[in-house]
Coordinates of C-alpha atoms and ligand atoms in Angstrom, one line a residue:
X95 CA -0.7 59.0 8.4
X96 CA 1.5 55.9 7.3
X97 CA 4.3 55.1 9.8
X98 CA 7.3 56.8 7.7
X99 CA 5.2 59.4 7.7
X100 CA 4.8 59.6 11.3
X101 CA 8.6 58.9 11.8
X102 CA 9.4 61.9 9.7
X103 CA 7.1 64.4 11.9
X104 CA 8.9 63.5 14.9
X105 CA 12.2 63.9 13.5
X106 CA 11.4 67.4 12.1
X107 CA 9.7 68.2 15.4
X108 CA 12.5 67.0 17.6
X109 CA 15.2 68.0 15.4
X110 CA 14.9 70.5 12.2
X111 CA 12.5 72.9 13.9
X112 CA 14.5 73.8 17.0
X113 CA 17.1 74.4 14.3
X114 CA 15.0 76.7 12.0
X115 CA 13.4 78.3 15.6
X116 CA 17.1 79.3 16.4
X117 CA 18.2 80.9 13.2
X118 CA 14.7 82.5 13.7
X119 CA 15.7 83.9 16.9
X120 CA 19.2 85.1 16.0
X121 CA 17.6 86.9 12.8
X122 CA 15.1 88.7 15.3
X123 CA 17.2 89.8 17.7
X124 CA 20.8 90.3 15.5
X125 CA 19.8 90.4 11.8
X126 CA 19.5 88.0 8.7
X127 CA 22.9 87.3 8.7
X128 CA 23.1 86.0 12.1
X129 CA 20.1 83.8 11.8
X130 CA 21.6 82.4 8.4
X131 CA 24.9 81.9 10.4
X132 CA 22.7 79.9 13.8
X133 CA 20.5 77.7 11.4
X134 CA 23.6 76.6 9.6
X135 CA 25.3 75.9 12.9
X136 CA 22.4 74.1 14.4
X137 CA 22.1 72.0 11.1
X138 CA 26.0 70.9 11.5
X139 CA 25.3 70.1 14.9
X140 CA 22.6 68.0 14.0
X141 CA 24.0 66.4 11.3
X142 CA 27.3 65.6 13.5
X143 CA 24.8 64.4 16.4
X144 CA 23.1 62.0 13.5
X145 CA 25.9 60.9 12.0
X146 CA 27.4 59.8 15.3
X147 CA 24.0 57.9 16.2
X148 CA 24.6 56.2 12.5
X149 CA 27.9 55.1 13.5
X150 CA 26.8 53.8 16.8
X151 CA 24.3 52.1 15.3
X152 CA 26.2 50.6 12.3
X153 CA 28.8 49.1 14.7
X154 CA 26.5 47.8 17.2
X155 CA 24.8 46.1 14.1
X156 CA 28.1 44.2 13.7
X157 CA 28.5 42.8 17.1
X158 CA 24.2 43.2 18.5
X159 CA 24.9 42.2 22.1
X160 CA 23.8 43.6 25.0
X161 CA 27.3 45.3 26.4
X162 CA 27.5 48.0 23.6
X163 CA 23.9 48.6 22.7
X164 CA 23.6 52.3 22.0
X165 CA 23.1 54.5 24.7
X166 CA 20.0 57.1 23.2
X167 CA 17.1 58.6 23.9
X168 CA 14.8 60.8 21.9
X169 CA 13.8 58.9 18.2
X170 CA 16.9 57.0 18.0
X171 CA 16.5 56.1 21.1
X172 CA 13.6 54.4 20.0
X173 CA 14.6 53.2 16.9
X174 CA 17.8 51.0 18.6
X175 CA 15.4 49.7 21.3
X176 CA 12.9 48.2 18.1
X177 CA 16.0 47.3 16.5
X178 CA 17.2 45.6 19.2
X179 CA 13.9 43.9 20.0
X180 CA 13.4 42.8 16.6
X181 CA 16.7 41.0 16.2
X182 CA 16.2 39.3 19.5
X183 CA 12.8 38.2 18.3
X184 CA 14.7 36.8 15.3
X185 CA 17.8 35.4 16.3
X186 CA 14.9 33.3 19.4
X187 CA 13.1 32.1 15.7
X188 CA 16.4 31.1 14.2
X189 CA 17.0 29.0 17.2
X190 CA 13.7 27.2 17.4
X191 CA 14.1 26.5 13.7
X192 CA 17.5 25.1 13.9
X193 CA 16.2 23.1 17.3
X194 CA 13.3 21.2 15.2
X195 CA 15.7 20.8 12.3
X196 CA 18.1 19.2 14.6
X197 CA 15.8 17.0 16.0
X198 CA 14.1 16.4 12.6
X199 CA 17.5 15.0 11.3
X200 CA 18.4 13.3 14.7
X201 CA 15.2 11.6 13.8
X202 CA 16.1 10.7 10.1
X203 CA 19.3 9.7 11.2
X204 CA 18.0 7.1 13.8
X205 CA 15.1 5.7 11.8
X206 CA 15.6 1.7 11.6
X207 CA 15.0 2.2 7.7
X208 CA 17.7 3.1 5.2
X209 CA 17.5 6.7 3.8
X210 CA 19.4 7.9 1.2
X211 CA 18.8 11.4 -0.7
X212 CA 20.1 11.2 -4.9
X213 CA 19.9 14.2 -7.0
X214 CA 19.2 14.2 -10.4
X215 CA 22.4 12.1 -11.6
X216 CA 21.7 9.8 -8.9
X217 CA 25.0 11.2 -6.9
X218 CA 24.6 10.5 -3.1
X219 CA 23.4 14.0 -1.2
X220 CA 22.7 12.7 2.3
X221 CA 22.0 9.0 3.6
X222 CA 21.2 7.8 7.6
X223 CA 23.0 5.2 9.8
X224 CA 20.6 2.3 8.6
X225 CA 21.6 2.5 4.7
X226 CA 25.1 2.1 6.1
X227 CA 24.2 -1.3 6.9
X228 CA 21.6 -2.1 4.7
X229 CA 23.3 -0.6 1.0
X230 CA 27.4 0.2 2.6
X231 CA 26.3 3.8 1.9
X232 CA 28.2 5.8 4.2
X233 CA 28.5 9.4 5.0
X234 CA 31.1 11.4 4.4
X235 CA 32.9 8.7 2.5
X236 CA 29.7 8.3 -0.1
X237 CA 28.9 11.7 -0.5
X238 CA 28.7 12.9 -4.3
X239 CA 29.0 9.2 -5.0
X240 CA 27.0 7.9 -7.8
X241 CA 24.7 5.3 -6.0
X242 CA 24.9 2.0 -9.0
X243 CA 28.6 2.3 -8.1
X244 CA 28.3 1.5 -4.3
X245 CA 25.6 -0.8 -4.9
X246 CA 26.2 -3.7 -7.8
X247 CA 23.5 -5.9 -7.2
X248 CA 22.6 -6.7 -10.7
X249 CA 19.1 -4.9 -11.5
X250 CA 19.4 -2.6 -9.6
X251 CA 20.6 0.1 -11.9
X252 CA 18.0 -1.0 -14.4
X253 CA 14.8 -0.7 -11.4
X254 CA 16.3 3.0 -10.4
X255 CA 16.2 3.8 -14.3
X256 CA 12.7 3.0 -14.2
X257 CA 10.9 2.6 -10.7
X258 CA 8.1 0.0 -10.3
X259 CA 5.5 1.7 -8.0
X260 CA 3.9 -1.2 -7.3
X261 CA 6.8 -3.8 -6.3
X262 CA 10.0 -3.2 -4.2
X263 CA 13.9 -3.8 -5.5
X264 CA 14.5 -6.6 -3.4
X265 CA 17.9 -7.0 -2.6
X266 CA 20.5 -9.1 -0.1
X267 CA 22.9 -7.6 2.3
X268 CA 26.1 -6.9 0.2
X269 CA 28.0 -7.1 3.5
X270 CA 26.4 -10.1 5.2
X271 CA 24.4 -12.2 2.7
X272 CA 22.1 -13.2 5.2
X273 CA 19.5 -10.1 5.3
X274 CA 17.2 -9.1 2.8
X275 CA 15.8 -5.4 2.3
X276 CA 13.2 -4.5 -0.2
X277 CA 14.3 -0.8 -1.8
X278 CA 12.0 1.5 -2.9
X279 CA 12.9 5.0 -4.6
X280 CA 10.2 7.8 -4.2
X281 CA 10.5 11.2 -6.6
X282 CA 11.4 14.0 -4.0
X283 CA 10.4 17.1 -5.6
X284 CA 11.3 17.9 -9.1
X285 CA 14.5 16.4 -9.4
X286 CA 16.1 14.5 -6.5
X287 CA 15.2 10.6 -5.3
X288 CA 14.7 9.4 -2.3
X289 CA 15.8 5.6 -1.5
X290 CA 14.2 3.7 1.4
X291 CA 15.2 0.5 2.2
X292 CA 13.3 -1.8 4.8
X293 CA 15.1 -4.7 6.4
X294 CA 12.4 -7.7 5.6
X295 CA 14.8 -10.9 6.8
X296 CA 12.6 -11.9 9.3
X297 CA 9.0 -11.1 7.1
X298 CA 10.5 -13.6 4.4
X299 CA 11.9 -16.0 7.1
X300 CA 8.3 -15.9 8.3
X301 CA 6.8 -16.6 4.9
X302 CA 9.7 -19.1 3.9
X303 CA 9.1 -21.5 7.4
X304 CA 4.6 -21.0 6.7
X305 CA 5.3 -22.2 3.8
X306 CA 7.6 -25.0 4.8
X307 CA 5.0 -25.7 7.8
X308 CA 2.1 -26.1 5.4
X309 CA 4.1 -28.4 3.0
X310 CA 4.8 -30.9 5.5
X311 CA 1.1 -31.1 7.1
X312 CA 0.1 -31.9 3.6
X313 CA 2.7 -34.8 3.6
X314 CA 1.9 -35.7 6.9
X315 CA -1.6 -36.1 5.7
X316 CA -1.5 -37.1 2.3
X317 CA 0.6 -40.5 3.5
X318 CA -2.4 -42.4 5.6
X319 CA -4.7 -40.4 2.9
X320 CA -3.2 -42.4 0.3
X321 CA -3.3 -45.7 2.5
X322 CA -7.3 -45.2 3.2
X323 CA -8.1 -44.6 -0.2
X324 CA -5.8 -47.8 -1.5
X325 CA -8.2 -50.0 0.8
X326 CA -11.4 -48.2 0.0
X327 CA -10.5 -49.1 -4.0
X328 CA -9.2 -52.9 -2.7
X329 CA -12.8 -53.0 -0.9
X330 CA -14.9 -51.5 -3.9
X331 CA -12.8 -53.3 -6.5
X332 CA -12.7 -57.0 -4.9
X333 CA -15.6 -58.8 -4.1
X334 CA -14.6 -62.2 -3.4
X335 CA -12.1 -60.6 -0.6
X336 CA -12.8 -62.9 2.7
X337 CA -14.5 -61.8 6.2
X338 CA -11.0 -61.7 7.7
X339 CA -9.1 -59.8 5.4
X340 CA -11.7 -56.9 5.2
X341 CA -11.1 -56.8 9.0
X342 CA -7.3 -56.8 8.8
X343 CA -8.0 -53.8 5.9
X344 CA -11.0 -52.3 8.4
X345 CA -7.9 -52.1 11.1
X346 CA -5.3 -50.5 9.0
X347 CA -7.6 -47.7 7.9
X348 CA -8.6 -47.6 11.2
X349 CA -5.5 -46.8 12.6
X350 CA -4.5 -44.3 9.5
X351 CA -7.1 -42.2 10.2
X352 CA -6.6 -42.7 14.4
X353 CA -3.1 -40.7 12.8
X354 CA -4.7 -38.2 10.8
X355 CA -7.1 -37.4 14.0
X356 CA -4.2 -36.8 16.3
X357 CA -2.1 -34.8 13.7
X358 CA -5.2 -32.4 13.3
X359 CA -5.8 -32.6 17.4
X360 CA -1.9 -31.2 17.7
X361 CA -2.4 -29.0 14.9
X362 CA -5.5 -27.1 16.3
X363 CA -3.7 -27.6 19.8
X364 CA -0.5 -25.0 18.4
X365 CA -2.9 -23.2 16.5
X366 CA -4.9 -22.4 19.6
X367 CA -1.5 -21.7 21.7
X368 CA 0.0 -19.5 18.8
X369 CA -3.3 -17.2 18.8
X370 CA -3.5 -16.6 22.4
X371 CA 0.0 -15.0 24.6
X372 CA -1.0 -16.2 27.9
X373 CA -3.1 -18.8 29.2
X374 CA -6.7 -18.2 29.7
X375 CA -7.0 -19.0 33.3
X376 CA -4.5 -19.7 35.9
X377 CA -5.0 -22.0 39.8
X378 CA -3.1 -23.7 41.8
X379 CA -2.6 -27.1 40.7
X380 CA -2.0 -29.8 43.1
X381 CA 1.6 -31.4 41.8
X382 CA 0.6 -35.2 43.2
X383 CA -2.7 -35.3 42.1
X384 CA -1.2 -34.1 38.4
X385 CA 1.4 -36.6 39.0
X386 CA -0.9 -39.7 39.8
X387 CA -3.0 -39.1 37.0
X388 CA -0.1 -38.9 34.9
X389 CA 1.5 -42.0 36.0
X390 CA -2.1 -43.9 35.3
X391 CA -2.4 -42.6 32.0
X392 CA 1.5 -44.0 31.2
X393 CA 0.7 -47.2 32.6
X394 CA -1.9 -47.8 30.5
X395 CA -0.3 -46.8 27.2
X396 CA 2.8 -48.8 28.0
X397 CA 0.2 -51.6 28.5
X398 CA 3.1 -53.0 31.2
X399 CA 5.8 -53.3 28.9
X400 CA 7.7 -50.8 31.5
X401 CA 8.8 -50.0 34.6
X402 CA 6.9 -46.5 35.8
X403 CA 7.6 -44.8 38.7
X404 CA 6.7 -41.3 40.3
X405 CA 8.2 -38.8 42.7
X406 CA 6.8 -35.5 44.2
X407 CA 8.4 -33.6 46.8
X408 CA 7.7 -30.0 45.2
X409 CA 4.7 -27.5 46.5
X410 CA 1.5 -26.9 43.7
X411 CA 2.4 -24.9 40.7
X412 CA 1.0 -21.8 39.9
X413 CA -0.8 -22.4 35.9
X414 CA -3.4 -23.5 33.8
X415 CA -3.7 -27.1 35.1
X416 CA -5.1 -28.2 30.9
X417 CA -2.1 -26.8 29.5
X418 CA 0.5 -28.5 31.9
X419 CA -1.6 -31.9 31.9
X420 CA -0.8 -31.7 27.9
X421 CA 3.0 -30.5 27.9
X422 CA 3.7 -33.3 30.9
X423 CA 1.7 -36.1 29.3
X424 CA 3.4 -35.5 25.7
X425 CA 7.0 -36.1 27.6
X426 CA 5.6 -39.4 29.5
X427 CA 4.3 -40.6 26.6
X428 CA 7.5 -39.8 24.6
X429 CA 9.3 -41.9 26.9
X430 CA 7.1 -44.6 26.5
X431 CA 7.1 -44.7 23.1
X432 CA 11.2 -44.0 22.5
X433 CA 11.5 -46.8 25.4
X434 CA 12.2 -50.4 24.6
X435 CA 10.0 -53.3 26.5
X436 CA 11.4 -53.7 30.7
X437 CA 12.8 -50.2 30.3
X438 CA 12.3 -47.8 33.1
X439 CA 10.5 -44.2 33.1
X440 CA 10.4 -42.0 36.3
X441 CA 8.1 -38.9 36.4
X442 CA 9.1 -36.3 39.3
X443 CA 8.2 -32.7 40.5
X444 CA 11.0 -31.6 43.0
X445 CA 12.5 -27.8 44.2
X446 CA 16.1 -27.6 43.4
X447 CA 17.5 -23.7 43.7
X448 CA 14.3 -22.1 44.3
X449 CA 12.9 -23.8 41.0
X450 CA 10.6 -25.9 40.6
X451 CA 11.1 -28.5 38.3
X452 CA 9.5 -31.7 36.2
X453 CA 11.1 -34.4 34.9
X454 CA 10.9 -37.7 32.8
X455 CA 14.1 -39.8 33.3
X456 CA 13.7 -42.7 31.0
X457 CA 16.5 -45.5 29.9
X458 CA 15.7 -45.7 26.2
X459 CA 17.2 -45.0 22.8
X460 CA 18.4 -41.8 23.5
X461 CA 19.3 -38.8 21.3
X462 CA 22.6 -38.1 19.5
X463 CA 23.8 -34.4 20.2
X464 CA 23.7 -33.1 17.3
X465 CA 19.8 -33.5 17.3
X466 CA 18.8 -32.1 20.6
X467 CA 18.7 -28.1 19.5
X468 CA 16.5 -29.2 16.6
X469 CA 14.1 -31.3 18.9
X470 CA 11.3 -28.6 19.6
X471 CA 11.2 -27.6 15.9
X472 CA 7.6 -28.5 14.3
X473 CA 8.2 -32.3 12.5
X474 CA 11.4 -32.5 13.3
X475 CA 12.3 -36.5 14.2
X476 CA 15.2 -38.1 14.8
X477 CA 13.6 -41.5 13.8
X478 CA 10.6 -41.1 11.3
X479 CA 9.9 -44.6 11.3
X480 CA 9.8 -45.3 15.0
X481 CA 7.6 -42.2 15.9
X482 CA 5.0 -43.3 12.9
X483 CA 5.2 -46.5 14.2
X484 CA 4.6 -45.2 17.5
X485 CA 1.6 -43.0 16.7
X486 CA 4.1 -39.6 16.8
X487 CA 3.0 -36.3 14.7
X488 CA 6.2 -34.7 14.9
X489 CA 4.6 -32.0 17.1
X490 CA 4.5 -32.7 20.5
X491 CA 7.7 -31.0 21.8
X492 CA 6.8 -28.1 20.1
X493 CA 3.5 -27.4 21.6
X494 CA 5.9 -28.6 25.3
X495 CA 7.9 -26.1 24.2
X496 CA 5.0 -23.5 23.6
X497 CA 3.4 -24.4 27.0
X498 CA 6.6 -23.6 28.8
X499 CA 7.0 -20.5 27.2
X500 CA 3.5 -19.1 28.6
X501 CA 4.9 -20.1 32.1
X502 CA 8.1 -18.8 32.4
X503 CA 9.4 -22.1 32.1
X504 CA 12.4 -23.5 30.5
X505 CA 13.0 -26.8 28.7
X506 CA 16.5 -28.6 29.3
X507 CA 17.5 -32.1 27.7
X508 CA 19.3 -34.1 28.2
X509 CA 20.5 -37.1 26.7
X510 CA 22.7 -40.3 25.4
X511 CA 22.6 -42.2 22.7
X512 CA 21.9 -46.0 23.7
X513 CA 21.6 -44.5 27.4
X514 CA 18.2 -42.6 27.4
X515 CA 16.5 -39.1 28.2
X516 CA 15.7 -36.9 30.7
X517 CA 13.3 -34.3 29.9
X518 CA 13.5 -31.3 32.7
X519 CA 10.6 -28.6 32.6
X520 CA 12.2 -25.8 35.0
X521 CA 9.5 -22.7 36.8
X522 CA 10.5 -19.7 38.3
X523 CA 10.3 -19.9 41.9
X524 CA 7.1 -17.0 41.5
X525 CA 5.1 -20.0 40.3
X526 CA 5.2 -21.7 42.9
X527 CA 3.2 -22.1 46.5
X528 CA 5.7 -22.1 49.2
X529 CA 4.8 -22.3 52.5
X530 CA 6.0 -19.4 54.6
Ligands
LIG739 P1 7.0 -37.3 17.8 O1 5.6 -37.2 17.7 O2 7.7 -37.7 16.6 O3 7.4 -38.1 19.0 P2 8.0 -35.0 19.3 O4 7.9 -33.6 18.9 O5 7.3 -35.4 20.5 O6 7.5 -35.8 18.0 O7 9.5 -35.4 19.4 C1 10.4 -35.1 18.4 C2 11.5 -36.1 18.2 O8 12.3 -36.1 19.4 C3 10.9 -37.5 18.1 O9 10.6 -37.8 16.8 C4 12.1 -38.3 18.7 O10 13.0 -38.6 17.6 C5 12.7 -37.4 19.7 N1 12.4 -37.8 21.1 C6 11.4 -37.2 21.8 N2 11.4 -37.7 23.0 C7 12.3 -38.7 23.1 C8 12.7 -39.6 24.1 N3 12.2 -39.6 25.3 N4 13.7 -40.4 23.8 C9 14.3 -40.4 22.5 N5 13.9 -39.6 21.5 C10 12.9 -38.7 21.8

């Protein structure tokens, strides 16, 4: 038996047969007209008792909460306790749904990419908080807004006309014309368009200062290139060129390629710090011994055209011993080589604060202001001449600057023109071995 069909035998069971069992009763006992006269009365009763349920259940449809759910027993008892379960069960899905689609649009909203829903005619339906900032679309003041109005850039109207799968819109910040986003609109379904936007400043910035970087190697390297091979044709070409003068060209090349050896040794030295986060080992490196070594290996590239002292009253350092050897010895030898003949250089490792910190005082040229955030930058020279002259690569304060970054550290100069430097490298207090 199906279920209706079930539902109907109970309700004839429980409700038409005690009706037709009376007017059965009444006939038996007082005549046909008296069992007519009970069935009919037993039918009105039920249909009032029925249609009162119906009404009971019609208003508690309207308001379904617990304080007037409808008192029954018997079938419709059953039926409002079903009824009841079944919207419970429903109005429990309802919320779920409406919880993930909350958290599904809290999600869309927040993304760090721009979003922004068109319909057919291209008419703004929905957009997030990022394509606020990266296309000035902005909900509700955009809505039903036809997107090439709120964004002019020219091509743009032409590349949502016709998509190019393959390559992104790529467009500047209307507001701030210092970010760049690539756009991208995806079909959604049959006839809307979805526009995402990704903020690629600092991708390009990336790609802008690699190429930069590899243009100036190639003009470091392509200067004492072009020296070398000048002599090589003057030696080839000239045979009658004396003993002496193939020394004096011998020297020069000598020294070009002495340059092109130490660009490639600092080159492979930031390539080698870039690839790696931390250093590869860490001890605990004695500060005078560090210090004494460094002092020797000033002296002997000032050839005693300066005054070099050293100081150390600090406890050992905590760090990979290679790596500070190389940032301390490029500032020492900095000072050397920005310091005129009978100038003075003093190297020290002291605590000040908690910190521990090295420095190379030296009374040299000294650095206009307007230089010194620059400093650190790959090639960046105040005086080209002086650091070729001098043997510089442009370099070495960035790899200083790199070494301090994988110890905490920070760099601080300071400086005056005509009055010279002082380069402080400052450690966190952690890095150091303090007696206790
Ligand atoms: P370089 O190999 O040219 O010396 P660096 O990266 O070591 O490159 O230094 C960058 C620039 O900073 C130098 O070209 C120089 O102009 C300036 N500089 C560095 N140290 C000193 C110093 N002690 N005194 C004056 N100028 C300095």
């Amino acid at each position: 038996m199906t279920s209706a069909g079930r539902w109907f035998a109970r309700i004839v069971l429980t409700g038409v047969l005690p009706t037709v069992c009376l007017g059965l009763f009444a006939w038996i006992m007082h005549g046909l007209a008296w069992g007519w006269a009970a069935a009919a009365l037993g039918f009105m009763l039920m249909v009032i008792v029925q249609s009162r349920r119906l009404a009971h259940l019609a208003a508690w449809i309207d308001y379904p909460d617990r304080s007037n759910f409808p008192d029954s027993n018997g079938v419709w008892g059953e039926v409002f306790l079903k009824l009841s379960r079944k919207l419970r069960l429903d109005a429990r899905t309802i919320d779920e749904v409406e919880a993930r689609l909350r958290s599904f649009s809290d999600a869309m909203v927040a993304v760090p990419d721009g979003l922004v829903i068109l319909d057919a005619s291209h008419q703004v339906q929905w957009s997030n908080r990022a394509a606020g900032e990266h296309l000035g679309v902005r909900l509700p003041r955009d809505a039903g807004a036809i997107i090439e109005q709120l964004v002019r850039t020219p091509g743009f109207a032409d590349y949502l006309r016709s998509p190019d799968g393959s390559a992104p819109f790529i467009l500047q910040s209307p507001a701030a014309r210092t970010r760049v986003y690539a756009i991208r609109a995806v079909p959604l379904g049959e006839r809307s368009t979805l526009l995402v936007s990704l903020d690629v400043t600092d991708a390009r910035r990336v790609e802008a200062m690699r190429s930069t970087f590899v243009a100036n190697v190639s003009h470091e390297l392509r200067t004492p290139l072009t020296v070398v091979s000048g002599f090589l044709e003057h030696f080839t070409d000239d045979a009658g060129m004396s003993g002496d003068q193939r020394q004096h060209f011998a020297r020069l090349m000598s020294e070009q390629t002495k340059r092109m050896l130490s660009l490639v040794d600092d080159l492979l030295t930031l390539s080698r710090l870039e690839a790696e986060d931390a250093p590869a080992s860490e001890e605990e490196v004695d500060m005078e011994e560090l210090l004494a070594q460094l002092l020797s290996e000033g002296q002997s590239l000032s050839a005693g055209r300066h005054r070099l002292a050293v100081g150390c009253k600090g406890p050992a350092l905590r760090g990979n011993r290679k790596e500070l050897h190389s940032a301390f010895s490029n500032l020492v030898s900095n000072a050397i080589r920005y310091t005129p003949a009978g100038g003075e250089i003093r190297i020290r490792w002291k605590l000040r604060d908690g910190a521990g910190v090295f420095s190379v005082r030296d009374s040299g040229v000294g650095i206009a202001a307007e230089h010194l955030p620059r400093l650190t930058e790959r090639f960046y020279r105040v005086d080209r001449g002086r650091s070729r002259e001098t043997g510089g690569t442009g370099l070495g304060l960035a790899i200083v600057k790199h070494i301090l970054l994988r110890h905490q550290a920070t760099l601080v100069i300071d400086s005056q023109l005509g009055e010279g430097s002082t380069f402080r490298a400052e450690f966190p207090g952690w890095r150091l071995k303090l007696a206790v």
